[in-house]
XYZ file of C-alpha atoms in Angstrom:
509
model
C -94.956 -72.014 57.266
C -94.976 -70.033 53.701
C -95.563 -67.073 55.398
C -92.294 -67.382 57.884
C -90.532 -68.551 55.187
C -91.169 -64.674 53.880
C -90.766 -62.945 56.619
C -87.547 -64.910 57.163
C -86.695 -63.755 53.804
C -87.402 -59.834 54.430
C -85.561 -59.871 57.657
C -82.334 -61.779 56.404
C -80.478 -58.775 54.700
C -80.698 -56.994 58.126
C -79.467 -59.536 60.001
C -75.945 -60.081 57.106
C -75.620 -56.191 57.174
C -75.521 -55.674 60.883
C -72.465 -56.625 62.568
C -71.397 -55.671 66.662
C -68.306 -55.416 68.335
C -66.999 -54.038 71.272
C -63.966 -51.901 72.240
C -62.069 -51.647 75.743
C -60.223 -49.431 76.673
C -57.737 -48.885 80.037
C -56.251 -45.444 80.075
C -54.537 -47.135 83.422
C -52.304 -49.350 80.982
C -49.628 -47.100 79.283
C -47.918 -48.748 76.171
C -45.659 -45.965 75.768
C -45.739 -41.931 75.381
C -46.322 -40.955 71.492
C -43.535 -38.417 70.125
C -44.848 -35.932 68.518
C -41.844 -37.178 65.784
C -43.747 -39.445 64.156
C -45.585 -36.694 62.601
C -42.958 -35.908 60.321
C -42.692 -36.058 56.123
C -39.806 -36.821 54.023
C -38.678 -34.991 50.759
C -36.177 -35.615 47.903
C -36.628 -34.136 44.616
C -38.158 -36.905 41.828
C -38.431 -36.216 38.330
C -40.622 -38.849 36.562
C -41.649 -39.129 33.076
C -43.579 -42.034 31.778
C -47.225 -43.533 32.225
C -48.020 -43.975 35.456
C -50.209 -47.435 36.529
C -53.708 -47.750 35.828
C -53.592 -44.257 33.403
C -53.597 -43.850 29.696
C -51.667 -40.786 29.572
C -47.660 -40.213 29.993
C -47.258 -37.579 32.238
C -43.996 -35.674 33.292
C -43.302 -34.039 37.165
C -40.943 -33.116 39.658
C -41.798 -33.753 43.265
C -39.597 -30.970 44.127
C -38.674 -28.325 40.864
C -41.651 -26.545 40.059
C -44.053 -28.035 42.481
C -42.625 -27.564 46.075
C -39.871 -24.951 44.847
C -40.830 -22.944 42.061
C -39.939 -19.394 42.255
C -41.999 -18.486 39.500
C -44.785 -19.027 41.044
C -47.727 -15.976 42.226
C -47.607 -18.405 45.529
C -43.702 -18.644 46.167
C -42.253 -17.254 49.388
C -38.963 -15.052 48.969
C -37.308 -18.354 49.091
C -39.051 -20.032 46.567
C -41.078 -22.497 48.072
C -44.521 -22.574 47.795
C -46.625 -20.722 50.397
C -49.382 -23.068 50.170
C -47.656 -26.213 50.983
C -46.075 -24.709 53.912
C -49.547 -23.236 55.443
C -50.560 -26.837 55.160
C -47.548 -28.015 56.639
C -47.996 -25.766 59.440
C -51.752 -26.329 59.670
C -50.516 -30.413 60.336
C -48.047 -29.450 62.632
C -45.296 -31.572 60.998
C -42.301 -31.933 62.930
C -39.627 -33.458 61.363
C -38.875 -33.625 57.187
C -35.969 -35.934 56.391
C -33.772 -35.153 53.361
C -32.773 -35.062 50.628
C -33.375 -38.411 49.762
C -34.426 -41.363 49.128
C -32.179 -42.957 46.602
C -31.202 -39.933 45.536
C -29.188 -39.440 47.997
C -26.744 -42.325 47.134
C -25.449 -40.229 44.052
C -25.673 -36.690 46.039
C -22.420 -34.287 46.512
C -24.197 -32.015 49.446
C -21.091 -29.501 48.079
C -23.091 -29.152 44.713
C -25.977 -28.074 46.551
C -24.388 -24.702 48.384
C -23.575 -21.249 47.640
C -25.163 -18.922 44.405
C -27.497 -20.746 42.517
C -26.008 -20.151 39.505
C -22.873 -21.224 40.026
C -23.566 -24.609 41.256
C -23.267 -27.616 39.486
C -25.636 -29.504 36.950
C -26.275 -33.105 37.501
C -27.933 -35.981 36.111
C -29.811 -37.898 39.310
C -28.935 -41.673 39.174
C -31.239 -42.357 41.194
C -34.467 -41.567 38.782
C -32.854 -39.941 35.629
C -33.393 -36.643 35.653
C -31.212 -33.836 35.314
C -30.383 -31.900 38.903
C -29.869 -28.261 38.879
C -29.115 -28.454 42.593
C -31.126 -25.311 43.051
C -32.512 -26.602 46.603
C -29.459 -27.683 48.750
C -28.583 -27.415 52.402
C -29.409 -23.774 53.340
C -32.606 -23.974 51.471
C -33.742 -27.087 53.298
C -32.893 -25.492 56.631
C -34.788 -22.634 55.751
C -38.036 -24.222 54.227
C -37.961 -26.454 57.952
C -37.769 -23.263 59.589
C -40.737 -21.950 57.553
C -43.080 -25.232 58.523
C -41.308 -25.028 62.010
C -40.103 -28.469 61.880
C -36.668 -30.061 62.507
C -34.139 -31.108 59.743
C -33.437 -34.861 59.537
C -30.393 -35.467 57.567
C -29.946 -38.538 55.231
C -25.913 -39.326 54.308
C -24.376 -40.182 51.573
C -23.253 -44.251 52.229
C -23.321 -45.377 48.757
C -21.445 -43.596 46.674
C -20.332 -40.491 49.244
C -17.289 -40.454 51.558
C -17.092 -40.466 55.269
C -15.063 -37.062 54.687
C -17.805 -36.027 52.520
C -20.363 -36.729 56.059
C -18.483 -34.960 58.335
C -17.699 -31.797 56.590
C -21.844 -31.761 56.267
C -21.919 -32.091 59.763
C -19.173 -29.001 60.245
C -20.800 -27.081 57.382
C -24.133 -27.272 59.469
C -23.696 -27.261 63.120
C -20.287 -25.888 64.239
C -20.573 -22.249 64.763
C -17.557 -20.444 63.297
C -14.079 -20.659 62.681
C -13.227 -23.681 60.799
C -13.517 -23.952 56.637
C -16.983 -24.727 56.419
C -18.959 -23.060 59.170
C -17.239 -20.006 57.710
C -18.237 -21.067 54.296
C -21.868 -21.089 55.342
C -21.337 -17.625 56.954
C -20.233 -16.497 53.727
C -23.015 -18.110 52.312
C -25.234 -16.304 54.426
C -26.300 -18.412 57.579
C -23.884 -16.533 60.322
C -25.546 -19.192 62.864
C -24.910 -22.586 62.382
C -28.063 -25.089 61.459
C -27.678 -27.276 64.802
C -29.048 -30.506 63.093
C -29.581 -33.070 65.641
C -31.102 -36.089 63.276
C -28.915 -37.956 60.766
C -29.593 -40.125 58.901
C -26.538 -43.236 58.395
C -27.196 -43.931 54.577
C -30.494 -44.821 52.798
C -31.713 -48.500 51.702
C -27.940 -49.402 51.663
C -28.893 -53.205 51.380
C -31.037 -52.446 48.163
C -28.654 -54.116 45.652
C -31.254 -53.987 42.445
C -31.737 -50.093 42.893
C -29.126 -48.424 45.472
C -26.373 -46.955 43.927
C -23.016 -47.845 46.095
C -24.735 -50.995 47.396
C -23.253 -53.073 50.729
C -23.421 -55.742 52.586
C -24.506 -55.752 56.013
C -20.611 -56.117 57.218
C -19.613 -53.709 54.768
C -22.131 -51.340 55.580
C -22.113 -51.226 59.455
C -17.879 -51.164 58.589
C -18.417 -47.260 56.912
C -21.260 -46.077 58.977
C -19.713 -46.877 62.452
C -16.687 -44.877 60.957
C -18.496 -42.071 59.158
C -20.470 -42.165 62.958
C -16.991 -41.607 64.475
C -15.854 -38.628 62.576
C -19.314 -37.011 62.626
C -19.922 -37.440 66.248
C -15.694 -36.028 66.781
C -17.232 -33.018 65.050
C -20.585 -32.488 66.866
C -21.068 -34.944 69.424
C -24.704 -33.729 70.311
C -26.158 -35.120 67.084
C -28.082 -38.521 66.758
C -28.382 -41.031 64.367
C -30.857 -43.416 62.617
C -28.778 -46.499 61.256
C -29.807 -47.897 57.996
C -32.342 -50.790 58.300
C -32.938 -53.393 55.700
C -35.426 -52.113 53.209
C -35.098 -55.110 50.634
C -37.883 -57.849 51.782
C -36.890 -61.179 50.461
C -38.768 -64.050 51.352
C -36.141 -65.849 52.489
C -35.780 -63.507 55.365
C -31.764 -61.901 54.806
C -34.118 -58.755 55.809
C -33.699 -59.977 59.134
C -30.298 -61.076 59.159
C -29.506 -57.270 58.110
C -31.239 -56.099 60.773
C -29.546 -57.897 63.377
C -26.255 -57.091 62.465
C -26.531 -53.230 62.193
C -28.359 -53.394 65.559
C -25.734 -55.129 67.124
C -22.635 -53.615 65.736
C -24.098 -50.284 65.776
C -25.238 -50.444 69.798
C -23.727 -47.496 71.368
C -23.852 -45.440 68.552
C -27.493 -45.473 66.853
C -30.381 -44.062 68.355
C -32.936 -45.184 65.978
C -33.063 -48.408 63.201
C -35.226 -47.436 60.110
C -38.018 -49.399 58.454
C -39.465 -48.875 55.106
C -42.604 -49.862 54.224
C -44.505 -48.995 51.230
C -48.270 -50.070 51.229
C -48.818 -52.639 48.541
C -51.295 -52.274 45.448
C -53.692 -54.871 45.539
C -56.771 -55.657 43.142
C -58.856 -57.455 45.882
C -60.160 -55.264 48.419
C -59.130 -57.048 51.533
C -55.978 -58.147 50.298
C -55.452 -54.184 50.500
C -56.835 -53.816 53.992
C -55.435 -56.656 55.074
C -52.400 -57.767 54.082
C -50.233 -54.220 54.340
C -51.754 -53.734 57.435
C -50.447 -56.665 59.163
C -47.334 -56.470 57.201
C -46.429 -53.472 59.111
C -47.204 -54.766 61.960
C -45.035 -57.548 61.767
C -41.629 -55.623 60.603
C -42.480 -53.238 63.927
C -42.676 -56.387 66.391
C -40.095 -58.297 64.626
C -37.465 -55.403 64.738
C -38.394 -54.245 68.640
C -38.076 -58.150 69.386
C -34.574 -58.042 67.615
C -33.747 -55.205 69.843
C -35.121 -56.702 72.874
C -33.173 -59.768 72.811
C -29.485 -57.295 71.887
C -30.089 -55.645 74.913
C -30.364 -59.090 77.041
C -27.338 -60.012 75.512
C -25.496 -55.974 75.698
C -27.116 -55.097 79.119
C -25.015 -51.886 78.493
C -26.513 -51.173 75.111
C -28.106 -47.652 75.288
C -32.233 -47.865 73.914
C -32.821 -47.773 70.259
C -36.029 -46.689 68.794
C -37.718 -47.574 65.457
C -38.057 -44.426 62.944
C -40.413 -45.328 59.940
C -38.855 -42.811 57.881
C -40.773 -43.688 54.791
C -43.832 -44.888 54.515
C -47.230 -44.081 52.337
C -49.924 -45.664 49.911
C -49.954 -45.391 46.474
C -53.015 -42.973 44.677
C -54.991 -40.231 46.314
C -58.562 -42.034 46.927
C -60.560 -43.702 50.078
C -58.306 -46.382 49.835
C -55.117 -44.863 50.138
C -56.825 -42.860 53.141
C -57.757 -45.724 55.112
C -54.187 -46.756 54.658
C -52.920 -43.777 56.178
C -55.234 -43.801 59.456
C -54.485 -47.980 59.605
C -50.492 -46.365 59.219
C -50.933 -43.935 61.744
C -52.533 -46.343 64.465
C -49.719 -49.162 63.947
C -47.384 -46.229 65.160
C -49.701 -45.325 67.858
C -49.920 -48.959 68.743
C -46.498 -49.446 69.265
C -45.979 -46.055 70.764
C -42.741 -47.823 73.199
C -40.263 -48.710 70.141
C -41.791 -46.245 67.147
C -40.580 -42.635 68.034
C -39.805 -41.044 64.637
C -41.449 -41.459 61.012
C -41.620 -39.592 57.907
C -44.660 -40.080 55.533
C -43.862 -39.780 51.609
C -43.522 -37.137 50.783
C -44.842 -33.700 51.820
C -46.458 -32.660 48.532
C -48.663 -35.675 48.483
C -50.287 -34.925 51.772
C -52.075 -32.192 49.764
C -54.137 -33.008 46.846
C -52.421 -31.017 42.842
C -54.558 -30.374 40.537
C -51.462 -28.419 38.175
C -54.096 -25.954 36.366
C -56.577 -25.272 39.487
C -53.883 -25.823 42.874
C -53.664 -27.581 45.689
C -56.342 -28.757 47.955
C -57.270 -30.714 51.314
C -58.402 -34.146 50.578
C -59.729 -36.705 52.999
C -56.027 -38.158 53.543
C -54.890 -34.662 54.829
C -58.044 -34.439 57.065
C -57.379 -37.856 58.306
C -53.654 -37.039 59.195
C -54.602 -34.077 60.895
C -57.157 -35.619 62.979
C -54.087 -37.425 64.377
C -51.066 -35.163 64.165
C -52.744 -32.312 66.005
C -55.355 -34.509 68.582
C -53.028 -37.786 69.047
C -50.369 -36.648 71.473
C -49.990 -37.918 75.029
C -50.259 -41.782 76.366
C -50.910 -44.709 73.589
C -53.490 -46.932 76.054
C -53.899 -50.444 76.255
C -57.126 -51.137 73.825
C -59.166 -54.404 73.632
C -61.053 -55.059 70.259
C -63.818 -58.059 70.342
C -65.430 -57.957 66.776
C -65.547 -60.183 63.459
C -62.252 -61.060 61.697
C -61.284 -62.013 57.657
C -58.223 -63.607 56.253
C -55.885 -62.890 53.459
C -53.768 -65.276 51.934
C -51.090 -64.993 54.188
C -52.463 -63.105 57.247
C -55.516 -64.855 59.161
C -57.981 -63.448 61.584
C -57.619 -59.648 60.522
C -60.222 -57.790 62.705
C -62.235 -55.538 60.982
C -61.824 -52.769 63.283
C -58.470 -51.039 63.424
C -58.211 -49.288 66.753
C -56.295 -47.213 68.677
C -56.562 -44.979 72.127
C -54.496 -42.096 73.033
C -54.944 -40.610 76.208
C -54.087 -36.570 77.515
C -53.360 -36.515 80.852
C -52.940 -32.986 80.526
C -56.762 -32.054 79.530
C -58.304 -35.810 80.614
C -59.545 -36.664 77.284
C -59.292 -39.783 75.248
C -59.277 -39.786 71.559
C -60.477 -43.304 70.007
C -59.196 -43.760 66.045
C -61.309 -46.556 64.500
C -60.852 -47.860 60.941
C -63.962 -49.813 59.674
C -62.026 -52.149 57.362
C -65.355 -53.790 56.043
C -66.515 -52.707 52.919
C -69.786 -52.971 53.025
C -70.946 -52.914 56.520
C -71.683 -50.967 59.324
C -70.423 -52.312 62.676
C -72.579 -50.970 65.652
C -69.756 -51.158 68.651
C -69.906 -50.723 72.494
C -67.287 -48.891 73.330
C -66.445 -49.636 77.536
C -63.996 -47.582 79.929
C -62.787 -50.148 82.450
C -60.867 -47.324 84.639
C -62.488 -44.018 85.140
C -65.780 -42.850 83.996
C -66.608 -40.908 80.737
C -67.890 -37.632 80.732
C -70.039 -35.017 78.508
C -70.919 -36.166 74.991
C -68.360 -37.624 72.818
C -67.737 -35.837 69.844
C -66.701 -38.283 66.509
C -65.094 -37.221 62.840
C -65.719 -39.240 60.289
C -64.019 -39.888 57.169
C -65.769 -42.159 54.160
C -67.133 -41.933 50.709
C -69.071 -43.347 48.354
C -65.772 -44.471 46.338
C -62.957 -46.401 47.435
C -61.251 -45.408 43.811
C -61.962 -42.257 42.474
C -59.059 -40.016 42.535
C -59.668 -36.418 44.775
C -60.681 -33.694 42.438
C -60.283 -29.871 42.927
C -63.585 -29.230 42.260
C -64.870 -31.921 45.240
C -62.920 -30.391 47.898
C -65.611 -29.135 50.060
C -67.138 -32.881 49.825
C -64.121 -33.824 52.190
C -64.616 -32.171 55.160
C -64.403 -34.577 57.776
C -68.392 -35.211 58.829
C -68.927 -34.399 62.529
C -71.618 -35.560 65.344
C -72.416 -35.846 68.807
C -72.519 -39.174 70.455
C -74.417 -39.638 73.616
C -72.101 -40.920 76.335
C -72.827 -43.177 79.790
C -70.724 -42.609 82.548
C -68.827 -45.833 81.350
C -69.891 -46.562 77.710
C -70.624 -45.164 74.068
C -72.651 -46.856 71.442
C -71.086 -45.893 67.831
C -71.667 -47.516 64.558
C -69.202 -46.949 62.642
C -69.743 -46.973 58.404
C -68.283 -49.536 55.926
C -64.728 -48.334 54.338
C -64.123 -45.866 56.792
C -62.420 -43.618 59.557
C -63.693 -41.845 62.715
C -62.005 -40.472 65.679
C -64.156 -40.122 68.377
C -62.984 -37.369 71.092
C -64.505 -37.722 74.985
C -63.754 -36.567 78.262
C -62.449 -38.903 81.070
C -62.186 -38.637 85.031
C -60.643 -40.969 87.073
């Protein structure tokens, strides 16, 4: 008996490590076609002085002014802008950046922002207190989207701004010549007008403790559905994304706001926005957890709110969601994992989510201000998706072991998602192993069509959840490939604690 007692004893720590699960997926059952759009960034300038959390040191940056666009810089492009940001643009084959703001937009006069440098106005940014030398305005936008080869998405001024103030932007930008300010941008030096098909109606409008020009939900839906009027009088090709509630009470008046923009807005928004920011948290699977689900449940709730307007409006034309801001705090494993647990929500929920814009552009590149920019393991993980995720989001059953957080129960530990091409039969399989401390060996089972060759996985971990990316590490974060060995109708993977793989594999029906 004393010896099984031991050998009980040797064995156990095998037995708590090793955990199974299975995955099933039907490339036969289409949730909805992922647009390429949700592979897009958002940028407004930020200047920020002060300590930041968890650091000892004040620092002082731009996002923008001598980061993004600094034309004294050995790397700028004739325009200013940094050539190594846009090569990594390129390189994730963004699509869409939405600007200029942000909260900075509530305070913005686009007209300060447009013709020589020097002669434009000085400002002091409400929005974050720094002073505005409105070096980077319209044109300059325009042409640093052209230089990523991405689309402009256009965010209004509905706090503090006019509906005049909207539709001369749209004139200024997309009508070709002939009228005060398409000839104003000829003279400026853009002969051909901009043709801007995204704007935005306002930013965080609702956000009464930080918006400048705040409104109510009547008052708000009141200016945008006539700043929508004039705009749409002016260019009626463009689209818009109405303002959706960004301020989260607990009592739930996010809803309420929600409603009433999609309702009074049907017929003229395209798109409601969500903001979502992923929340700091000191216990491990409060972080995992709790964001995660959290952006689950504003998706569903706000496609259910839309759902039940168009029962009651059968004429209502379709609205999509556009998460036009949205990122984790830090540069580390953990904000990583965010991103890829980010990413599949989207892909989950590929019907109703058709635009988003991660925040912001220059973090999806690691700074170190003496040394330069580098790749870290959150740009590797969103280019596993921006430039492999594209086609059919596919029904995708998940049978594993589950955790709770104080408000969310029965979180499983694997986060997955399956996109299928059509166009080259292939399946790509984006698991995040939200465990932190085990392996989970998974079957993974086709239940229509057979797999075929070897399945080939990236993965994405470290030893770290914490450590900020360093300059020097770089070549550490390379995503880690292998080879799988594939049945005609199964995979075995384990996949390691804290951590990300997509797993790519042929398919025939």
């Amino acid at each position: 008996m004393k010896n099984i007692f031991i050998v009980l004893l040797a064995v156990l720590p095998f037995y708590m490590s090793a955990q199974t699960a299975t995955i099933k997926i039907d490339i036969d059952r289409i949730i909805g076609g992922i647009d390429p759009k949700i592979y897009g960034v958002f940028m407004e300038p930020i200047e920020f002085r002060g300590r930041p959390p968890g650091s000892p040191d004040a620092i002082s940056f731009n996002t923008l002014y001598g980061n993004l666009y600094d034309p004294s810089s050995p790397l700028a492009d004739e325009n200013g802008f940094r050539k190594d940001y846009i090569e990594a643009m390129k390189e994730l084959k963004i699509t869409n950046m939405r600007w200029p703001g942000g909260n900075y937009v509530a305070g913005y006069n686009w007209q300060d922002g447009i013709g020589p440098k020097e002669q434009r106005p000085v400002r002091k940014d409400l929005a974050w207190g720094g002073i505005d030398n409105n070096h980077v305005g319209t044109d300059e936008w325009v042409q640093l989207n052209r230089s990523i080869g991405s689309e402009n998405v256009v965010c209004i001024n509905l706090g503090l701004g006019t509906i005049n103030d909207a539709r001369y932007w749209v004139e200024y930008c997309n009508l070709d010549h002939g009228t005060y300010y398409s000839d104003l941008r000829a003279k400026y030096g853009n002969r051909k007008p901009f043709n801007v098909t995204y704007w935005c109606l306002g930013n965080e409008v609702d956000g009464s403790p930080w918006i400048m020009g705040h409104k109510n939900a009547e008052d708000y839906c009141k200016i945008a559905i006539e700043a929508a009027k004039a705009m749409r009088a002016t260019d009626n090709t463009i689209k818009f994304i109405s303002n959706g509630s960004s301020y989260y009470e607990s009592s739930g008046k996010w809803i309420d706001w929600n409603w009433k923009v999609i309702t009074e807005l049907r017929g003229i928004a395209d798109y409601i926005s969500i903001h979502r920011y992923w929340d700091r948290a000191d216990n491990y699977y409060d972080f995992v957890g709790q964001s995660s689900f959290d952006i689950e449940e504003k998706i569903i709730v706000v496609h259910s709110q839309i759902e039940v307007a168009r029962a009651m409006y059968p004429a209502m034309k379709s609205v999509y969601l556009s998460v036009d801001e949205w990122a984790p705090f830090g540069q580390n494993l953990l904000s990583t994992l965010a991103v890829a647990m980010y990413l599949n929500s989207f892909i989950r929920h590929a019907d109703i989510v058709k635009m988003a814009n991660f925040t912001m552009l220059t973090s999806l590149l690691g700074n170190d201000r003496e040394k330069g920019t580098f790749k870290t393991p959150l740009f590797h993980t969103f280019k596993l998706f921006s430039n492999n995720c594209l086609g059919n989001s596919v029904d995708t059953y998940v049978g594993c072991d589950t955790f709770n957080t104080e408000k969310y129960k029965g979180i499983p530990y694997l986060d997955v998602t399956t996109v299928y091409s059509e166009e080259t039969n292939t399946v790509y399989i984006n698991v995040v192993n939200r465990h932190k401390d085990h392996t989970i060996t998974t079957d993974i089972i086709t239940s229509s069509g057979e797999f075929t060759g070897k399945a080939e996985a990236n993965i994405i971990t470290g030893d770290s959840l914490t450590d900020p990316f360093t300059y020097d590490r770089q070549d550490q974060y390379n995503p880690v490939a292998k080879e799988i060995k594939a049945e005609k109708n199964s995979i075995s993977c384990s996949f390691p604690a804290h951590s990300f793989t997509q797993i790519k594999i042929g398919i025939k029906k």
